[in-house]
Short mmCIF file of C-alpha atoms and ligand atoms in Angstrom, two decimals:
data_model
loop_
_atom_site.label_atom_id
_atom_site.label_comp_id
_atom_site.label_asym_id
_atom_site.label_seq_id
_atom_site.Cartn_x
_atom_site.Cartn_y
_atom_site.Cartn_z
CA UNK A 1 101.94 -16.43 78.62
CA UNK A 2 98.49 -17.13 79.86
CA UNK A 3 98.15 -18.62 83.48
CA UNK A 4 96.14 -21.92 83.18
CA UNK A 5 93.14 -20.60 85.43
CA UNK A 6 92.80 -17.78 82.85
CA UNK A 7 92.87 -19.88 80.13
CA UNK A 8 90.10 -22.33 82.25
CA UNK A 9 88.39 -19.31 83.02
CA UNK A 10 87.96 -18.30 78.89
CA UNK A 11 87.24 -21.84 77.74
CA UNK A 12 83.96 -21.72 80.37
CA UNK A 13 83.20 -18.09 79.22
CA UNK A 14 83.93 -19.46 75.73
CA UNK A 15 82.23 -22.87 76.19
CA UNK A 16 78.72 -20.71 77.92
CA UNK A 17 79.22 -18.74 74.84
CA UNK A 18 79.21 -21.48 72.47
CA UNK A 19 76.28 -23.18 74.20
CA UNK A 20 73.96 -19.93 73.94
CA UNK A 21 75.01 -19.96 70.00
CA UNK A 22 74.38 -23.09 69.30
CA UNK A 23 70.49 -23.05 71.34
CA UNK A 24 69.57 -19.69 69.48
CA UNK A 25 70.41 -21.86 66.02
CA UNK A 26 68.19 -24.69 67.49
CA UNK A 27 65.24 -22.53 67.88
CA UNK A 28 65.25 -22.06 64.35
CA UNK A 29 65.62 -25.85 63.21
CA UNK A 30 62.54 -27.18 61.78
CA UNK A 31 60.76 -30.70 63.45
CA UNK A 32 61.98 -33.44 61.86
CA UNK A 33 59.02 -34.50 60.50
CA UNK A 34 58.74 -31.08 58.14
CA UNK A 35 62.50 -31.89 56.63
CA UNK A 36 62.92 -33.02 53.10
CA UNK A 37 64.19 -36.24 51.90
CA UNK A 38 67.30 -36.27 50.90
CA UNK A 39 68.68 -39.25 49.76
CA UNK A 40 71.92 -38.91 48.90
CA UNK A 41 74.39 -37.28 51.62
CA UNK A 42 73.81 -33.76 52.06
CA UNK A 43 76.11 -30.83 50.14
CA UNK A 44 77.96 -30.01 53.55
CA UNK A 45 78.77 -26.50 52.04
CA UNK A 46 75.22 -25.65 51.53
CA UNK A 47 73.79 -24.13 55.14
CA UNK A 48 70.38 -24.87 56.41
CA UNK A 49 68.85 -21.52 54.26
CA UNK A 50 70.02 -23.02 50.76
CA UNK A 51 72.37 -20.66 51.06
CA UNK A 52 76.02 -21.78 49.42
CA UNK A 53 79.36 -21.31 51.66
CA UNK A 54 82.02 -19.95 49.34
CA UNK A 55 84.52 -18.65 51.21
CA UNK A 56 86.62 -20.18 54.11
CA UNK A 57 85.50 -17.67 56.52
CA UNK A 58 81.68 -18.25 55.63
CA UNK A 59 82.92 -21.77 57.01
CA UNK A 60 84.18 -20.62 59.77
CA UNK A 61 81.71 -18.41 61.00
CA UNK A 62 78.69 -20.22 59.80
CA UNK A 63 78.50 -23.61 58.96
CA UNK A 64 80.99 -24.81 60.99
CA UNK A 65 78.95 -23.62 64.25
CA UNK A 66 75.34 -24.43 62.24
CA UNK A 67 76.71 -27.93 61.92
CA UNK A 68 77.77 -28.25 65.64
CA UNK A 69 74.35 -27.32 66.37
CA UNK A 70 72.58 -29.51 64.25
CA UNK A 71 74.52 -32.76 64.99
CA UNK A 72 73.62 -31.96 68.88
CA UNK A 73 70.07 -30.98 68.28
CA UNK A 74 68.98 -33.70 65.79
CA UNK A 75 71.53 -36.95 66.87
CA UNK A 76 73.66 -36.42 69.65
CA UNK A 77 71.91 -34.13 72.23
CA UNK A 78 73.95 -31.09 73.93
CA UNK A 79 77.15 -31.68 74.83
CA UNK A 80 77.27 -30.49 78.55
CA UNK A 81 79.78 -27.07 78.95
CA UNK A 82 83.26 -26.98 80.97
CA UNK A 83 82.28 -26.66 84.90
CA UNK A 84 83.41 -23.74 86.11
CA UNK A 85 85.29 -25.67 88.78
CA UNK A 86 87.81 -28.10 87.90
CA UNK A 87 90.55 -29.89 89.86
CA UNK A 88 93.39 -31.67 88.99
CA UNK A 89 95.08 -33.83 91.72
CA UNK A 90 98.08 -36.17 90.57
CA UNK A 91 97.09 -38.97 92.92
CA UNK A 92 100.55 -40.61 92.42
CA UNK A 93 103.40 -40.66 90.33
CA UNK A 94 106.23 -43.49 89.34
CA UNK A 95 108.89 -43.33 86.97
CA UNK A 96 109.51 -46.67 87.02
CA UNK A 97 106.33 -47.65 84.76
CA UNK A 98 107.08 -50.58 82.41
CA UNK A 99 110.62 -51.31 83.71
CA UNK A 100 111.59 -47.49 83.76
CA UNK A 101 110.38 -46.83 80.31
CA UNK A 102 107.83 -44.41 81.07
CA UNK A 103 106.63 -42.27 84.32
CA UNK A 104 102.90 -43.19 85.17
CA UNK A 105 101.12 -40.63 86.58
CA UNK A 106 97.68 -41.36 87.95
CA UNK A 107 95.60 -38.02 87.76
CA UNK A 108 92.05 -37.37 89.41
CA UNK A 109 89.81 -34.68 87.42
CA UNK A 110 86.99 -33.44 89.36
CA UNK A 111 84.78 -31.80 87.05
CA UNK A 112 82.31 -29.35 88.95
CA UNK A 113 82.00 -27.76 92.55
CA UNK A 114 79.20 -29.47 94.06
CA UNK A 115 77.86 -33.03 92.64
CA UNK A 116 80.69 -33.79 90.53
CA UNK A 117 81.46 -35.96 87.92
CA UNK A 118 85.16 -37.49 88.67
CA UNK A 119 87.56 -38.94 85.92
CA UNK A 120 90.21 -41.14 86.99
CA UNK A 121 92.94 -40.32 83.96
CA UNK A 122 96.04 -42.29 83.38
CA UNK A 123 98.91 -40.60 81.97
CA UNK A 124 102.12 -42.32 80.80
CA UNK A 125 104.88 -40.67 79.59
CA UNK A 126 108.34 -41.53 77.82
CA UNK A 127 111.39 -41.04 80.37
CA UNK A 128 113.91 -40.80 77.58
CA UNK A 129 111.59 -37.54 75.93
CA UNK A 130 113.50 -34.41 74.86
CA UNK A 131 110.46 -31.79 75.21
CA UNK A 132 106.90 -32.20 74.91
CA UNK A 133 105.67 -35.24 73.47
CA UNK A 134 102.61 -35.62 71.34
CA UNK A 135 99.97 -37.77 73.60
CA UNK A 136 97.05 -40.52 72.69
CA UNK A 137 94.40 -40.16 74.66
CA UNK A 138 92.13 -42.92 74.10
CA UNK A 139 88.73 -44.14 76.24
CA UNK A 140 88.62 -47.50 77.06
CA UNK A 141 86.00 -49.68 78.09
CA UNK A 142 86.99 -51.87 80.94
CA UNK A 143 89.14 -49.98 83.17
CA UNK A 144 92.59 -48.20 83.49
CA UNK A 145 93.34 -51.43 85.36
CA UNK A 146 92.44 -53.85 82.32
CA UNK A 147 95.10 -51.48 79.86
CA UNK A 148 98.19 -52.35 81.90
CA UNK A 149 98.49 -55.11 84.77
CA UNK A 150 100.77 -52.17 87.00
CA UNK A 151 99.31 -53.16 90.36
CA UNK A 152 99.59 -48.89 91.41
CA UNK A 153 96.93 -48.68 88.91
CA UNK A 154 93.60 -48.47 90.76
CA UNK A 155 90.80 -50.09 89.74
CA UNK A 156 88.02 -48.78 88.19
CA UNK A 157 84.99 -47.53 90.48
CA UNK A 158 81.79 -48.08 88.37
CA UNK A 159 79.53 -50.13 86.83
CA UNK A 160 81.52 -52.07 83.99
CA UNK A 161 80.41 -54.55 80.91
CA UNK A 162 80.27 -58.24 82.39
CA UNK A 163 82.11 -59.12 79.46
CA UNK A 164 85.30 -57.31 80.64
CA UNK A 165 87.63 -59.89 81.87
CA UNK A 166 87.78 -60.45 85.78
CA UNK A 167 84.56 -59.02 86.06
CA UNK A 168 82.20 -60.01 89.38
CA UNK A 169 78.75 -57.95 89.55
CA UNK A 170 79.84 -55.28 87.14
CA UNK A 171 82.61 -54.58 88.99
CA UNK A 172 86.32 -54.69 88.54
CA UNK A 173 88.42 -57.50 90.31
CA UNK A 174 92.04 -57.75 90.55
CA UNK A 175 91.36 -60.93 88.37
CA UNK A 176 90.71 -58.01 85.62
CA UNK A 177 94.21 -56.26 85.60
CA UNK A 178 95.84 -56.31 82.53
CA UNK A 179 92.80 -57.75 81.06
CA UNK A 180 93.18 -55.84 77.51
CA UNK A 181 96.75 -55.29 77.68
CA UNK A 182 96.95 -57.18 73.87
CA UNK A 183 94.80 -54.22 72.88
CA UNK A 184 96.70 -51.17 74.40
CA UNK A 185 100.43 -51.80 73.24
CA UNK A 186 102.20 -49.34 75.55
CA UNK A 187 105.45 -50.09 75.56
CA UNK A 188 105.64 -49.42 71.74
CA UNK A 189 103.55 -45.78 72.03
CA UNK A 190 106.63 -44.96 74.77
CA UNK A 191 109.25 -46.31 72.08
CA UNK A 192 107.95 -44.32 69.26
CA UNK A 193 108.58 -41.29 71.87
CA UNK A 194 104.61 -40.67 72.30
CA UNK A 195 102.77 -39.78 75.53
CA UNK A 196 99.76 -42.47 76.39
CA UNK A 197 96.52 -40.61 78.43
CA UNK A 198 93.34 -43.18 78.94
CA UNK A 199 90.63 -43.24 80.83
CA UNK A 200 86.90 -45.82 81.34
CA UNK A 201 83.50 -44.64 79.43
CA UNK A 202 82.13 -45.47 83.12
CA UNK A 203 83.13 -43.24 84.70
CA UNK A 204 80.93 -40.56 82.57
CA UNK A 205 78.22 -42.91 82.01
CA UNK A 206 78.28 -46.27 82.41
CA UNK A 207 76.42 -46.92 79.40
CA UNK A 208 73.26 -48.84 80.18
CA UNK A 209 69.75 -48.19 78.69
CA UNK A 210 67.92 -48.49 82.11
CA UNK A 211 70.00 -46.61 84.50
CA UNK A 212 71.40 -43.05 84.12
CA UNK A 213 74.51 -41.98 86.12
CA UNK A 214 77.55 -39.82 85.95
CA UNK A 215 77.18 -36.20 83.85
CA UNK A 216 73.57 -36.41 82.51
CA UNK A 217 72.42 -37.46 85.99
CA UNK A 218 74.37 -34.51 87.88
CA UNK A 219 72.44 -32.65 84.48
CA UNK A 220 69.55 -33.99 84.86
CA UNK A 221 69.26 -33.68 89.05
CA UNK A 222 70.02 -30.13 88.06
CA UNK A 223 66.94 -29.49 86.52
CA UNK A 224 64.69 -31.64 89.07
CA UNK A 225 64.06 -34.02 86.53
CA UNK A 226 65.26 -38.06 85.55
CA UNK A 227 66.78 -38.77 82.11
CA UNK A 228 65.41 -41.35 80.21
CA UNK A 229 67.01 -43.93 78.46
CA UNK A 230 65.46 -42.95 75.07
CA UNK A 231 66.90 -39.33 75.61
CA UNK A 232 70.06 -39.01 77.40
CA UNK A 233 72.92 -38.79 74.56
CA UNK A 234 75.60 -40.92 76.00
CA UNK A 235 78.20 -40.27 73.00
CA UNK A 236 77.83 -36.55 73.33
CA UNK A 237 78.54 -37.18 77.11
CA UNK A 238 81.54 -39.56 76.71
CA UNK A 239 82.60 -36.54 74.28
CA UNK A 240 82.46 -33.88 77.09
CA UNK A 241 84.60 -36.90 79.16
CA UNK A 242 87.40 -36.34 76.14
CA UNK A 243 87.19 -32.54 76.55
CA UNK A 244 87.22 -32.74 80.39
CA UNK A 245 90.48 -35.36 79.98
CA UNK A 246 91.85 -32.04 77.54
CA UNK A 247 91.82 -29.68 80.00
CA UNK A 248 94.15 -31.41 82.34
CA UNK A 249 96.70 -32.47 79.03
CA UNK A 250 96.78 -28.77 77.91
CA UNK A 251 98.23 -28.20 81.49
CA UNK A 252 100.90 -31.03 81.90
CA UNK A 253 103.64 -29.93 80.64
CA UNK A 254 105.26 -33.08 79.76
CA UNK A 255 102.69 -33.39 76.50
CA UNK A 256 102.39 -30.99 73.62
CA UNK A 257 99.18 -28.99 74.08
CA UNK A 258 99.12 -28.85 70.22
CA UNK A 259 99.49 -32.66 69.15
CA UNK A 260 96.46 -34.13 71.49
CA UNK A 261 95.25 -37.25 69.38
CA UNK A 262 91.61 -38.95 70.36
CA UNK A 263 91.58 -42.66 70.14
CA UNK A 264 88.44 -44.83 70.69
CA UNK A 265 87.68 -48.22 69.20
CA UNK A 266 84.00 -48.82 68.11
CA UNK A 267 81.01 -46.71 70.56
CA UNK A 268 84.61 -45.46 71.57
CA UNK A 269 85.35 -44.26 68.15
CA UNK A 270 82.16 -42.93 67.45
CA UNK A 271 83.04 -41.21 70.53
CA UNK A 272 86.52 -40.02 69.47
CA UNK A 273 85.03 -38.44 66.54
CA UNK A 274 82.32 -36.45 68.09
CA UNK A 275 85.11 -34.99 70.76
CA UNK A 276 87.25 -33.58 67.52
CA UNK A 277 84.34 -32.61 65.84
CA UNK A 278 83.25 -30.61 69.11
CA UNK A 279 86.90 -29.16 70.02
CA UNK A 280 89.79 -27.70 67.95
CA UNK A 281 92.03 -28.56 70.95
CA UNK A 282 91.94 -32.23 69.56
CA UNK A 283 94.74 -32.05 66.64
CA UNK A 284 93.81 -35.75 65.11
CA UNK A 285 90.89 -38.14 65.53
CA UNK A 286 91.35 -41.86 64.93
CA UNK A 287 87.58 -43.25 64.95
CA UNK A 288 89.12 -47.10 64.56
CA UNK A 289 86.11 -49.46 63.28
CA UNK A 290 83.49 -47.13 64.53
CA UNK A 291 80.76 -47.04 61.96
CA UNK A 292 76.96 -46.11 62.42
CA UNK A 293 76.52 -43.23 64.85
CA UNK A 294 80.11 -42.10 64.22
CA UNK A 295 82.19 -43.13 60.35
CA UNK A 296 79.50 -44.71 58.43
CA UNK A 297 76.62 -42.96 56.41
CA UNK A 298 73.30 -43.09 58.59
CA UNK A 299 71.70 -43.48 54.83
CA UNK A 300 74.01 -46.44 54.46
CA UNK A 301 72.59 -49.76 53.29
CA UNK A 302 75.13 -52.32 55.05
CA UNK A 303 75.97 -53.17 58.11
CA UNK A 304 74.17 -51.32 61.10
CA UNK A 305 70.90 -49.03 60.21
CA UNK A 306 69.64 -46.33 62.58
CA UNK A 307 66.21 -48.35 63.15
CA UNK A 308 69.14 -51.01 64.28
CA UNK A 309 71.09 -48.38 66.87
CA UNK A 310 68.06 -46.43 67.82
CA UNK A 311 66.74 -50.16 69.26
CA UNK A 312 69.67 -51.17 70.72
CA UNK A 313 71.14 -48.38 72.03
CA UNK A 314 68.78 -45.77 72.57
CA UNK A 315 70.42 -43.96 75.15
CA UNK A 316 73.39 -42.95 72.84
CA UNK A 317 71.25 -40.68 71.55
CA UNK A 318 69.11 -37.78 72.03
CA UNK A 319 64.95 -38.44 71.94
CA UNK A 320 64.92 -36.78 68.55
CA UNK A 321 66.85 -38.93 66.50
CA UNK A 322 64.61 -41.61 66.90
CA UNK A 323 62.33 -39.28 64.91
CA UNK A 324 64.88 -40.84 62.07
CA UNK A 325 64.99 -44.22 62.63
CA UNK A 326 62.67 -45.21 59.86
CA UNK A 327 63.85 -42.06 57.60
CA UNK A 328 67.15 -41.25 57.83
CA UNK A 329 67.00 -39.61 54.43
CA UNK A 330 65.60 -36.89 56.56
CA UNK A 331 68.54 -36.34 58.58
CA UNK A 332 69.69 -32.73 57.28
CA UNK A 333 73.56 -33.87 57.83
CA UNK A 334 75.31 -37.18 57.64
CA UNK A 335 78.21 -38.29 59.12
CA UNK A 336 80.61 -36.99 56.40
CA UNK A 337 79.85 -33.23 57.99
CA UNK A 338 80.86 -34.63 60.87
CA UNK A 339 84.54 -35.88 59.60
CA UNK A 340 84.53 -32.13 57.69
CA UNK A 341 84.18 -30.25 61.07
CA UNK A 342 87.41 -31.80 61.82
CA UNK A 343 89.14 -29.94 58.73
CA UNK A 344 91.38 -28.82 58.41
CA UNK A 345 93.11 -31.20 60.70
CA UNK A 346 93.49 -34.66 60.02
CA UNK A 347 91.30 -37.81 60.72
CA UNK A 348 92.27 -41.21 59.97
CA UNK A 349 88.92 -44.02 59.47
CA UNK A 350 90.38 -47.40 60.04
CA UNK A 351 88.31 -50.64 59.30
CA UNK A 352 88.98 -54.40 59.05
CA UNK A 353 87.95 -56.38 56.16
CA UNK A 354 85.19 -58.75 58.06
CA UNK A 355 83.40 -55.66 60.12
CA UNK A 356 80.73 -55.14 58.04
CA UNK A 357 78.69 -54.72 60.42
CA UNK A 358 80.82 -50.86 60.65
CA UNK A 359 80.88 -50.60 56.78
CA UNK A 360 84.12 -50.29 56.15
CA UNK A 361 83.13 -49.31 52.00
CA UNK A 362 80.19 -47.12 53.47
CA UNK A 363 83.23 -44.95 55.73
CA UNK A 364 84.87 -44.64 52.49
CA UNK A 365 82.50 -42.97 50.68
CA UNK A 366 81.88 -40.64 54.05
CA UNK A 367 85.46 -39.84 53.96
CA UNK A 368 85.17 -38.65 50.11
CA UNK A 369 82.68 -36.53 50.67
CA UNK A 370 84.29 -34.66 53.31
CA UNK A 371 86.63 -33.52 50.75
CA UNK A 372 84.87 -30.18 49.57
CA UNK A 373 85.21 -28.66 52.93
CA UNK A 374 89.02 -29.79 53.13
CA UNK A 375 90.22 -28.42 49.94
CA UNK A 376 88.32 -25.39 50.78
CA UNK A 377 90.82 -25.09 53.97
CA UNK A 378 93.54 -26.08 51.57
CA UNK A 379 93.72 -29.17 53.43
CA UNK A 380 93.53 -31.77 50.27
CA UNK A 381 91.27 -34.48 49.39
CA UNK A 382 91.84 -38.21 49.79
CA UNK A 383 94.93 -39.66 48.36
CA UNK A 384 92.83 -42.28 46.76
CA UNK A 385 89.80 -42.50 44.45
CA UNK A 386 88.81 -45.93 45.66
CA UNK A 387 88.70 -48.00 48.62
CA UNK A 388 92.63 -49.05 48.90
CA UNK A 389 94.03 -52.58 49.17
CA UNK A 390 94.31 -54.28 52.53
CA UNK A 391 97.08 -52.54 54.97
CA UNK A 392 97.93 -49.69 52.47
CA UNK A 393 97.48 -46.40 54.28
CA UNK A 394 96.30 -43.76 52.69
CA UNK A 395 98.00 -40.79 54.51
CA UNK A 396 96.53 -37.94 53.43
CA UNK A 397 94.91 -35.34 55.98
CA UNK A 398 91.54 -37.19 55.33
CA UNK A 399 92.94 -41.10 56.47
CA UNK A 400 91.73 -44.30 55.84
CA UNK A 401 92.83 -47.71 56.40
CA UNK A 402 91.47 -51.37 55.86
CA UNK A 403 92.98 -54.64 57.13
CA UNK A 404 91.63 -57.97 57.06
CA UNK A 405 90.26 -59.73 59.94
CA UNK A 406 87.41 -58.74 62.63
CA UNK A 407 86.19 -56.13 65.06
CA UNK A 408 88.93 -55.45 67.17
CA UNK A 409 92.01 -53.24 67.81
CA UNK A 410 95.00 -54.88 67.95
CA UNK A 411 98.94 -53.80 68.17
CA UNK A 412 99.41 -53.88 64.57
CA UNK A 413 96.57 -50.88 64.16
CA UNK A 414 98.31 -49.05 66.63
CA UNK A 415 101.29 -49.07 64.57
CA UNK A 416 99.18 -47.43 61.62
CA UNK A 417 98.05 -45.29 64.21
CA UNK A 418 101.28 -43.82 65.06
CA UNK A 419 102.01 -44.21 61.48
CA UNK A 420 99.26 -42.22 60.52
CA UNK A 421 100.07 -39.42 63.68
CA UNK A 422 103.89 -38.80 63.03
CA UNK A 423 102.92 -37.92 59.33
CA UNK A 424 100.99 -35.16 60.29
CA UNK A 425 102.53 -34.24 63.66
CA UNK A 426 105.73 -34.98 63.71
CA UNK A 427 107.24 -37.65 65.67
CA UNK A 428 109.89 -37.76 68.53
CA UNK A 429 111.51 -33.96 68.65
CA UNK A 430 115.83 -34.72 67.59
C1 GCU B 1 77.67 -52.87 68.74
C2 GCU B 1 77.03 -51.67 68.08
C3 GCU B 1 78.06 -50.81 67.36
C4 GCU B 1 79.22 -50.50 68.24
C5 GCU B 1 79.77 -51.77 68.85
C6 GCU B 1 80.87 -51.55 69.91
O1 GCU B 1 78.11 -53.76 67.75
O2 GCU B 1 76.03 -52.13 67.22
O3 GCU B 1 77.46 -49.61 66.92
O4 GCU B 1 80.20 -49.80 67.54
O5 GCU B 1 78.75 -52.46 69.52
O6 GCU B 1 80.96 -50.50 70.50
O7 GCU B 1 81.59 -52.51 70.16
#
């Protein structure tokens, strides 16, 4: 078996590689101003020279990476590689979490030598598991503290949403623990026999439009230069926070290296997404409510536009996709290629009835046309030829689900969740 510094050592030879790949595709992608209109979403199978894909290996070998490309060099921005230093320190552990139903382990990921960008991720596991577990690892927004009110869990360092409960300055309080604790149902992930991992957006960028910190800082310092709030790409670097969170799982040997599930609600989910999208180590995505920028069609007509994210959250993005906020028909993708470069593993789109504002009918049609590039893999279509009914699941490897009520993410998704996960992964091992 492969020693986990050879493996880290071929994902950053692998990851360098990928990066050169995808920049010599970039140099030949036209300014968006000299695209057509398209207004209908994009055949995903045809590639950027008209050319048709007819064969899962043309897939493979050329889409699939053309598509990474594109979504990085026309929405997203590059994704920043693996360092070629990173540490794991298991700051503490306690197998007492949750009245001895789960060990908490509270794990520091330093990602890079010099300057680095560091994760605080929280890892619970069941005590009663027989084996490797499958593991959630979801971001959140408010803090490891705000998921759980454990006092061991520290709180979280950076800048954080004044809306996050307990919140003085930006900054956590001890006011905050536990804060979103309805949100993160715990105790029922360790029940169903699955592995929880989490860790805050802020600590990869703390997501404001004015000031730049965390990865595309250390980036942009690198290059002598200051990112801008118009071109930074804050999902893509969230994203690389996912894949940096990945390395670590694939090495604890508590969690199944091959069942890793991304979780994000909303900018989280968008989020989620991308990190699948970008890296076959991710087995499942669950986008919950995430919508434009991440589930929903960019050409969509409800809900949020581009012109609407490209105003109000320009630093998601990179400079260029503002180039499509008044022409998104231009876009040479939508976000249904981005579903299909999870194929052929599975990705569930879960909505609630009153978020329009994520178009929950809009996600639908997304999902649909993902389907030529999964039953190309052999992976199916969607178990359903219209939106279904309020809390039916449709379970096929292409997921959706619709609830009534608001934007949120409550206990009972996280049932549909795990629902939705043990289908295709298998659940506790007997
Ligand atoms: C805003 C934004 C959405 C985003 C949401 C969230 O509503 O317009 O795109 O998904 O915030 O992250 O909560």
């Amino acid at each position: 078996m492969q020693s986990p510094f050879l493996a880290g050592c071929a994902r950053v030879v692998a990851s360098a590689l990928a990066m050169a790949h995808a920049a010599s595709l970039a140099a030949t992608f036209p300014e968006p101003s000299a695209l057509p209109d398209q207004p209908g979403l994009p055949d995903p199978l045809v590639l950027m020279s008209g050319e048709r894909v007819k064969s899962a290996r043309d897939w493979e070998r050329r889409r699939r990476p053309e598509l990474r490309a594109l979504f990085q060099h026309y929405m997203y921005g590059d994704l920043p590689g693996r360092p070629g230093r990173m540490r794991f320190e298991t700051v503490a552990e306690h197998d007492d979490f949750l009245g001895g139903a789960g060990t908490l382990r509270l794990v520091r990921v330093t990602c890079g030598a010099s300057d680095p960008t560091v994760i605080d991720l929280m890892v619970v596991t069941p005590r009663d598991a027989r084996g490797r577990v499958p593991v959630f690892l979801a971001m959140n927004f408010c803090g490891n503290h705000a998921v759980s009110s454990d006092p061991r869990i520290p709180l979280t360092r950076g800048w954080l949403y004044q809306s996050c409960a307990g919140c003085t300055d930006n900054h956590a309080t001890e006011a905050g623990r536990g804060g979103q604790a309805m949100d993160w149902p715990i105790a029922d992930i360790l029940a169903r026999g699955h592995a929880f991992a989490t860790f805050c957006s802020t600590d990869i960028d703390s997501d404001r439009g004015d000031v730049s910190d965390g990865v595309r800082a250390t980036e942009a310092r690198r290059r002598g230069e200051t990112p801008t709030g118009a071109d930074r790409g804050t999902i893509a670097a969230w994203a690389w926070g996912f894949h940096r969170c990945v390395d670590y799982l694939v090495t604890d040997k508590r969690v199944d290296a091959r069942r890793i599930v991304a979780v994000g609600h909303s900018r989280n989910g968008k989020t989620a997404l991308l990190a699948g999208a970008m890296d076959d180590r991710i087995a499942l995505a669950i986008p919950h409510q995430a919508g434009c920028g991440g589930t929903a069609p960019s050409r969509g007509t409800t809900g949020e536009s581009v012109e609407r994210i490209n105003r109000a959250f320009p630093h998601w993005f990179n400079a260029r996709f503002k180039s499509f906020t008044n022409a998104p028909a231009r876009l040479p993708f939508d976000q249904h290629a981005l579903v299909a470069l999870m194929a052929p593993r599975p990705v569930l789109l879960s909505n609630a009835e009153q978020d329009t504002w994520a178009n929950p009918a809009g996600q639908f049609e997304v999902l649909k046309a993902a389907e030529p590039v999964y039953r190309l893999l052999g992976a199916g279509g969607v178990d359903a030829t219209s939106m279904p009914p309020n809390g039916s699941l449709v379970r096929s490897r292409l997921g959706y689900y619709i609830r009534p009520g608001k934007h949120s993410m409550t206990a009972d998704d996280w049932r549909v969740f795990m629902d939705f996960a043990e289908a295709h992964l298998g659940g506790r091992r007997r």
